[in-house]
Amino acid sequence: MNPFQVNRSGSEKGGIYRLSFFALLLSVIFVSFGFCKESKPLSPEAEAGKGLYMASCIACHNTNPKLDGAVGPSVANSSYELLEARMRGEYPQGYTPKRQSAAMTRFNFTEAQLKSLEEFLKQ
Ligand code: HEC
């Protein structure tokens, strides 16, 4: 057996593996940079609101609150009063609803949870 040959074929194989590893690493880096650019850093409170929103609201509302969802309208910049009333299936006095339907689920959130939702929905 020629040790030189064994060595060479071994290093060629390693070269290909290394190349694909770096290609993978590069694409991971590019993808994560893309995500970083899109999502601006949120305050801890808005982060909590985001968690609530993603868990409870996106069945009907859009994951991007600025856009209309499958069932519910856009909810960006909703005030605390609006959110609080909505959780009871109502609207603040004098508020003109974006939709006339009455399809939204009732929720039982605490004041702190509603405030974090409001914080997250501020765009
Ligand atoms: C079952 C579907 C559904 C879920 C879940 C849901 N909504 Fe809604 N939402 C609606 C619909 C439909 C409307 C339009 C009025 C109606 O039909 O009650 C609405 C209206 C709203 C409005 C008023 C928009 C406006 O300006 O007129 C707000 C604010 C709102 N939703 C926030 C939320 C938040 C926050 C959550 C999560 C905690 C949530 N919704 C969960 C369906 C839903």
PDB file of C-alpha atoms and ligand atoms in Angstrom:
ATOM      1  CA  MET A   1       0.000   0.000   0.000  1.00  0.00           C
ATOM      2  CA  ASN A   2       1.350   3.394  -0.834  1.00  0.00           C
ATOM      3  CA  PRO A   3       0.868   5.582   2.195  1.00  0.00           C
ATOM      4  CA  PHE A   4       1.104   8.700   0.047  1.00  0.00           C
ATOM      5  CA  GLN A   5      -1.910   7.661  -2.027  1.00  0.00           C
ATOM      6  CA  VAL A   6      -4.003   6.808   1.004  1.00  0.00           C
ATOM      7  CA  ASN A   7      -3.130  10.152   2.459  1.00  0.00           C
ATOM      8  CA  ARG A   8      -4.036  12.004  -0.686  1.00  0.00           C
ATOM      9  CA  SER A   9      -7.429  10.408  -1.199  1.00  0.00           C
ATOM     10  CA  GLY A  10      -8.122  10.959   2.468  1.00  0.00           C
ATOM     11  CA  SER A  11      -7.334  14.644   2.282  1.00  0.00           C
ATOM     12  CA  GLU A  12      -9.411  15.066  -0.886  1.00  0.00           C
ATOM     13  CA  LYS A  13     -12.398  13.638   0.884  1.00  0.00           C
ATOM     14  CA  GLY A  14     -11.716  15.915   3.808  1.00  0.00           C
ATOM     15  CA  GLY A  15     -11.515  18.855   1.414  1.00  0.00           C
ATOM     16  CA  ILE A  16     -14.976  18.216   0.048  1.00  0.00           C
ATOM     17  CA  TYR A  17     -16.451  17.775   3.489  1.00  0.00           C
ATOM     18  CA  ARG A  18     -14.761  20.918   4.673  1.00  0.00           C
ATOM     19  CA  LEU A  19     -16.044  22.828   1.671  1.00  0.00           C
ATOM     20  CA  SER A  20     -19.650  21.764   2.204  1.00  0.00           C
ATOM     21  CA  PHE A  21     -19.301  22.510   5.897  1.00  0.00           C
ATOM     22  CA  PHE A  22     -18.167  26.049   5.132  1.00  0.00           C
ATOM     23  CA  ALA A  23     -20.917  26.477   2.561  1.00  0.00           C
ATOM     24  CA  LEU A  24     -23.451  25.446   5.182  1.00  0.00           C
ATOM     25  CA  LEU A  25     -21.888  27.713   7.771  1.00  0.00           C
ATOM     26  CA  LEU A  26     -21.947  30.645   5.349  1.00  0.00           C
ATOM     27  CA  SER A  27     -25.603  30.152   4.474  1.00  0.00           C
ATOM     28  CA  VAL A  28     -26.506  29.932   8.159  1.00  0.00           C
ATOM     29  CA  ILE A  29     -24.678  33.204   8.785  1.00  0.00           C
ATOM     30  CA  PHE A  30     -26.403  34.907   5.856  1.00  0.00           C
ATOM     31  CA  VAL A  31     -29.815  33.684   6.917  1.00  0.00           C
ATOM     32  CA  SER A  32     -29.355  34.852  10.488  1.00  0.00           C
ATOM     33  CA  PHE A  33     -28.160  38.259   9.310  1.00  0.00           C
ATOM     34  CA  GLY A  34     -31.306  38.509   7.205  1.00  0.00           C
ATOM     35  CA  PHE A  35     -33.444  37.818  10.251  1.00  0.00           C
ATOM     36  CA  CYS A  36     -31.553  40.302  12.387  1.00  0.00           C
ATOM     37  CA  LYS A  37     -32.171  43.067   9.907  1.00  0.00           C
ATOM     38  CA  GLU A  38     -35.914  42.413   9.817  1.00  0.00           C
ATOM     39  CA  SER A  39     -36.665  42.216  13.509  1.00  0.00           C
ATOM     40  CA  LYS A  40     -35.727  45.270  15.484  1.00  0.00           C
ATOM     41  CA  PRO A  41     -34.872  44.598  19.113  1.00  0.00           C
ATOM     42  CA  LEU A  42     -37.930  44.650  21.350  1.00  0.00           C
ATOM     43  CA  SER A  43     -38.139  45.819  24.940  1.00  0.00           C
ATOM     44  CA  PRO A  44     -38.651  42.985  27.461  1.00  0.00           C
ATOM     45  CA  GLU A  45     -42.268  44.090  27.860  1.00  0.00           C
ATOM     46  CA  ALA A  46     -42.920  44.056  24.108  1.00  0.00           C
ATOM     47  CA  GLU A  47     -41.189  40.671  23.946  1.00  0.00           C
ATOM     48  CA  ALA A  48     -43.698  39.356  26.507  1.00  0.00           C
ATOM     49  CA  GLY A  49     -46.532  40.860  24.486  1.00  0.00           C
ATOM     50  CA  LYS A  50     -45.184  39.219  21.373  1.00  0.00           C
ATOM     51  CA  GLY A  51     -45.272  35.857  23.151  1.00  0.00           C
ATOM     52  CA  LEU A  52     -48.904  36.386  24.094  1.00  0.00           C
ATOM     53  CA  TYR A  53     -49.783  37.572  20.609  1.00  0.00           C
ATOM     54  CA  MET A  54     -48.105  34.603  18.918  1.00  0.00           C
ATOM     55  CA  ALA A  55     -49.758  32.192  21.318  1.00  0.00           C
ATOM     56  CA  SER A  56     -53.283  33.595  21.381  1.00  0.00           C
ATOM     57  CA  CYS A  57     -53.981  35.925  18.483  1.00  0.00           C
ATOM     58  CA  ILE A  58     -52.432  34.658  15.264  1.00  0.00           C
ATOM     59  CA  ALA A  59     -55.056  31.980  14.740  1.00  0.00           C
ATOM     60  CA  CYS A  60     -57.135  34.869  13.373  1.00  0.00           C
ATOM     61  CA  HIS A  61     -54.877  37.922  13.181  1.00  0.00           C
ATOM     62  CA  ASN A  62     -51.775  38.219  11.003  1.00  0.00           C
ATOM     63  CA  THR A  63     -48.362  37.382  12.523  1.00  0.00           C
ATOM     64  CA  ASN A  64     -47.490  40.888  11.316  1.00  0.00           C
ATOM     65  CA  PRO A  65     -49.977  43.027  13.292  1.00  0.00           C
ATOM     66  CA  LYS A  66     -49.876  45.708  10.579  1.00  0.00           C
ATOM     67  CA  LEU A  67     -51.570  43.388   8.122  1.00  0.00           C
ATOM     68  CA  ASP A  68     -55.048  41.920   8.055  1.00  0.00           C
ATOM     69  CA  GLY A  69     -55.223  38.295   9.137  1.00  0.00           C
ATOM     70  CA  ALA A  70     -57.296  35.390   7.880  1.00  0.00           C
ATOM     71  CA  VAL A  71     -60.212  36.340  10.124  1.00  0.00           C
ATOM     72  CA  GLY A  72     -59.239  39.363  12.210  1.00  0.00           C
ATOM     73  CA  PRO A  73     -58.200  42.811  10.943  1.00  0.00           C
ATOM     74  CA  SER A  74     -54.822  44.498  11.472  1.00  0.00           C
ATOM     75  CA  VAL A  75     -54.292  45.387  15.115  1.00  0.00           C
ATOM     76  CA  ALA A  76     -51.114  47.481  15.037  1.00  0.00           C
ATOM     77  CA  ASN A  77     -51.172  50.478  17.383  1.00  0.00           C
ATOM     78  CA  SER A  78     -54.189  49.238  19.324  1.00  0.00           C
ATOM     79  CA  SER A  79     -54.619  51.255  22.497  1.00  0.00           C
ATOM     80  CA  TYR A  80     -54.856  49.712  25.955  1.00  0.00           C
ATOM     81  CA  GLU A  81     -58.527  50.738  26.089  1.00  0.00           C
ATOM     82  CA  LEU A  82     -59.283  48.993  22.807  1.00  0.00           C
ATOM     83  CA  LEU A  83     -57.451  45.829  23.834  1.00  0.00           C
ATOM     84  CA  GLU A  84     -59.105  45.761  27.230  1.00  0.00           C
ATOM     85  CA  ALA A  85     -62.577  46.184  25.729  1.00  0.00           C
ATOM     86  CA  ARG A  86     -61.883  43.611  22.984  1.00  0.00           C
ATOM     87  CA  MET A  87     -61.047  40.954  25.568  1.00  0.00           C
ATOM     88  CA  ARG A  88     -64.617  41.318  26.806  1.00  0.00           C
ATOM     89  CA  GLY A  89     -66.002  41.312  23.259  1.00  0.00           C
ATOM     90  CA  GLU A  90     -66.671  45.056  23.395  1.00  0.00           C
ATOM     91  CA  TYR A  91     -65.226  48.306  22.044  1.00  0.00           C
ATOM     92  CA  PRO A  92     -64.348  51.568  23.791  1.00  0.00           C
ATOM     93  CA  GLN A  93     -67.146  54.115  23.643  1.00  0.00           C
ATOM     94  CA  GLY A  94     -67.218  55.966  20.347  1.00  0.00           C
ATOM     95  CA  TYR A  95     -64.728  53.590  18.669  1.00  0.00           C
ATOM     96  CA  THR A  96     -65.546  52.602  15.095  1.00  0.00           C
ATOM     97  CA  PRO A  97     -64.658  48.901  14.692  1.00  0.00           C
ATOM     98  CA  LYS A  98     -62.683  47.878  11.622  1.00  0.00           C
ATOM     99  CA  ARG A  99     -65.057  44.943  11.183  1.00  0.00           C
ATOM    100  CA  GLN A 100     -68.698  44.547  12.044  1.00  0.00           C
ATOM    101  CA  SER A 101     -68.418  40.835  12.816  1.00  0.00           C
ATOM    102  CA  ALA A 102     -68.489  39.512  16.361  1.00  0.00           C
ATOM    103  CA  ALA A 103     -66.236  36.507  15.842  1.00  0.00           C
ATOM    104  CA  MET A 104     -63.422  37.256  18.266  1.00  0.00           C
ATOM    105  CA  THR A 105     -62.813  34.996  21.238  1.00  0.00           C
ATOM    106  CA  ARG A 106     -62.978  36.465  24.765  1.00  0.00           C
ATOM    107  CA  PHE A 107     -59.754  36.457  26.769  1.00  0.00           C
ATOM    108  CA  ASN A 108     -58.988  36.803  30.432  1.00  0.00           C
ATOM    109  CA  PHE A 109     -55.688  38.687  30.543  1.00  0.00           C
ATOM    110  CA  THR A 110     -54.219  40.632  33.440  1.00  0.00           C
ATOM    111  CA  GLU A 111     -53.560  44.367  33.209  1.00  0.00           C
ATOM    112  CA  ALA A 112     -49.814  43.659  32.880  1.00  0.00           C
ATOM    113  CA  GLN A 113     -50.435  41.234  30.029  1.00  0.00           C
ATOM    114  CA  LEU A 114     -52.617  43.742  28.189  1.00  0.00           C
ATOM    115  CA  LYS A 115     -49.951  46.419  28.667  1.00  0.00           C
ATOM    116  CA  SER A 116     -47.313  44.129  27.171  1.00  0.00           C
ATOM    117  CA  LEU A 117     -49.627  43.425  24.236  1.00  0.00           C
ATOM    118  CA  GLU A 118     -50.114  47.161  23.749  1.00  0.00           C
ATOM    119  CA  GLU A 119     -46.344  47.634  23.864  1.00  0.00           C
ATOM    120  CA  PHE A 120     -45.791  44.922  21.266  1.00  0.00           C
ATOM    121  CA  LEU A 121     -48.495  46.311  18.946  1.00  0.00           C
ATOM    122  CA  LYS A 122     -46.945  49.806  18.941  1.00  0.00           C
ATOM    123  CA  GLN A 123     -45.312  49.997  15.536  1.00  0.00           C
TER     124      GLN A 123
HETATM  125  C1  HEC B   1     -61.132  33.552  16.848  1.00  0.00           C
HETATM  126  C2  HEC B   1     -60.400  34.549  16.096  1.00  0.00           C
HETATM  127  C3  HEC B   1     -59.699  35.657  16.861  1.00  0.00           C
HETATM  128  C4  HEC B   1     -58.744  35.558  17.855  1.00  0.00           C
HETATM  129  C5  HEC B   1     -58.142  34.293  18.444  1.00  0.00           C
HETATM  130  C6  HEC B   1     -58.387  36.907  18.203  1.00  0.00           C
HETATM  131  N1  HEC B   1     -59.110  37.810  17.458  1.00  0.00           N
HETATM  132 FE1  HEC B   1     -59.014  39.821  17.577  1.00  0.00          FE
HETATM  133  N2  HEC B   1     -60.513  39.972  16.223  1.00  0.00           N
HETATM  134  C7  HEC B   1     -61.073  38.916  15.535  1.00  0.00           C
HETATM  135  C8  HEC B   1     -62.120  39.406  14.656  1.00  0.00           C
HETATM  136  C9  HEC B   1     -62.961  38.559  13.725  1.00  0.00           C
HETATM  137  C10 HEC B   1     -62.184  40.798  14.848  1.00  0.00           C
HETATM  138  C11 HEC B   1     -63.181  41.786  14.209  1.00  0.00           C
HETATM  139  C12 HEC B   1     -64.308  42.049  15.202  1.00  0.00           C
HETATM  140  C13 HEC B   1     -64.996  40.788  15.647  1.00  0.00           C
HETATM  141  O1  HEC B   1     -65.481  39.995  14.802  1.00  0.00           O
HETATM  142  O2  HEC B   1     -65.053  40.540  16.876  1.00  0.00           O
HETATM  143  C14 HEC B   1     -61.146  41.137  15.825  1.00  0.00           C
HETATM  144  C15 HEC B   1     -60.868  42.414  16.275  1.00  0.00           C
HETATM  145  C16 HEC B   1     -59.804  42.737  17.083  1.00  0.00           C
HETATM  146  C17 HEC B   1     -59.439  44.081  17.471  1.00  0.00           C
HETATM  147  C18 HEC B   1     -60.136  45.366  17.031  1.00  0.00           C
HETATM  148  C19 HEC B   1     -59.613  45.858  15.705  1.00  0.00           C
HETATM  149  C20 HEC B   1     -60.254  47.189  15.342  1.00  0.00           C
HETATM  150  O3  HEC B   1     -59.525  48.201  15.411  1.00  0.00           O
HETATM  151  O4  HEC B   1     -61.442  47.211  15.019  1.00  0.00           O
HETATM  152  C21 HEC B   1     -58.354  43.986  18.268  1.00  0.00           C
HETATM  153  C22 HEC B   1     -57.570  45.128  18.892  1.00  0.00           C
HETATM  154  C23 HEC B   1     -58.051  42.591  18.406  1.00  0.00           C
HETATM  155  N3  HEC B   1     -58.943  41.858  17.675  1.00  0.00           N
HETATM  156  C24 HEC B   1     -57.006  42.090  19.144  1.00  0.00           C
HETATM  157  C25 HEC B   1     -56.810  40.748  19.392  1.00  0.00           C
HETATM  158  C26 HEC B   1     -55.782  40.248  20.261  1.00  0.00           C
HETATM  159  C27 HEC B   1     -54.761  41.101  20.998  1.00  0.00           C
HETATM  160  C28 HEC B   1     -55.915  38.884  20.281  1.00  0.00           C
HETATM  161  C29 HEC B   1     -55.094  37.883  21.060  1.00  0.00           C
HETATM  162  C30 HEC B   1     -55.057  38.069  22.486  1.00  0.00           C
HETATM  163  C31 HEC B   1     -57.012  38.539  19.392  1.00  0.00           C
HETATM  164  N4  HEC B   1     -57.523  39.690  18.885  1.00  0.00           N
HETATM  165  C32 HEC B   1     -57.437  37.243  19.152  1.00  0.00           C
HETATM  166  C33 HEC B   1     -60.752  37.593  15.659  1.00  0.00           C
HETATM  167  C34 HEC B   1     -59.905  37.066  16.614  1.00  0.00           C
END
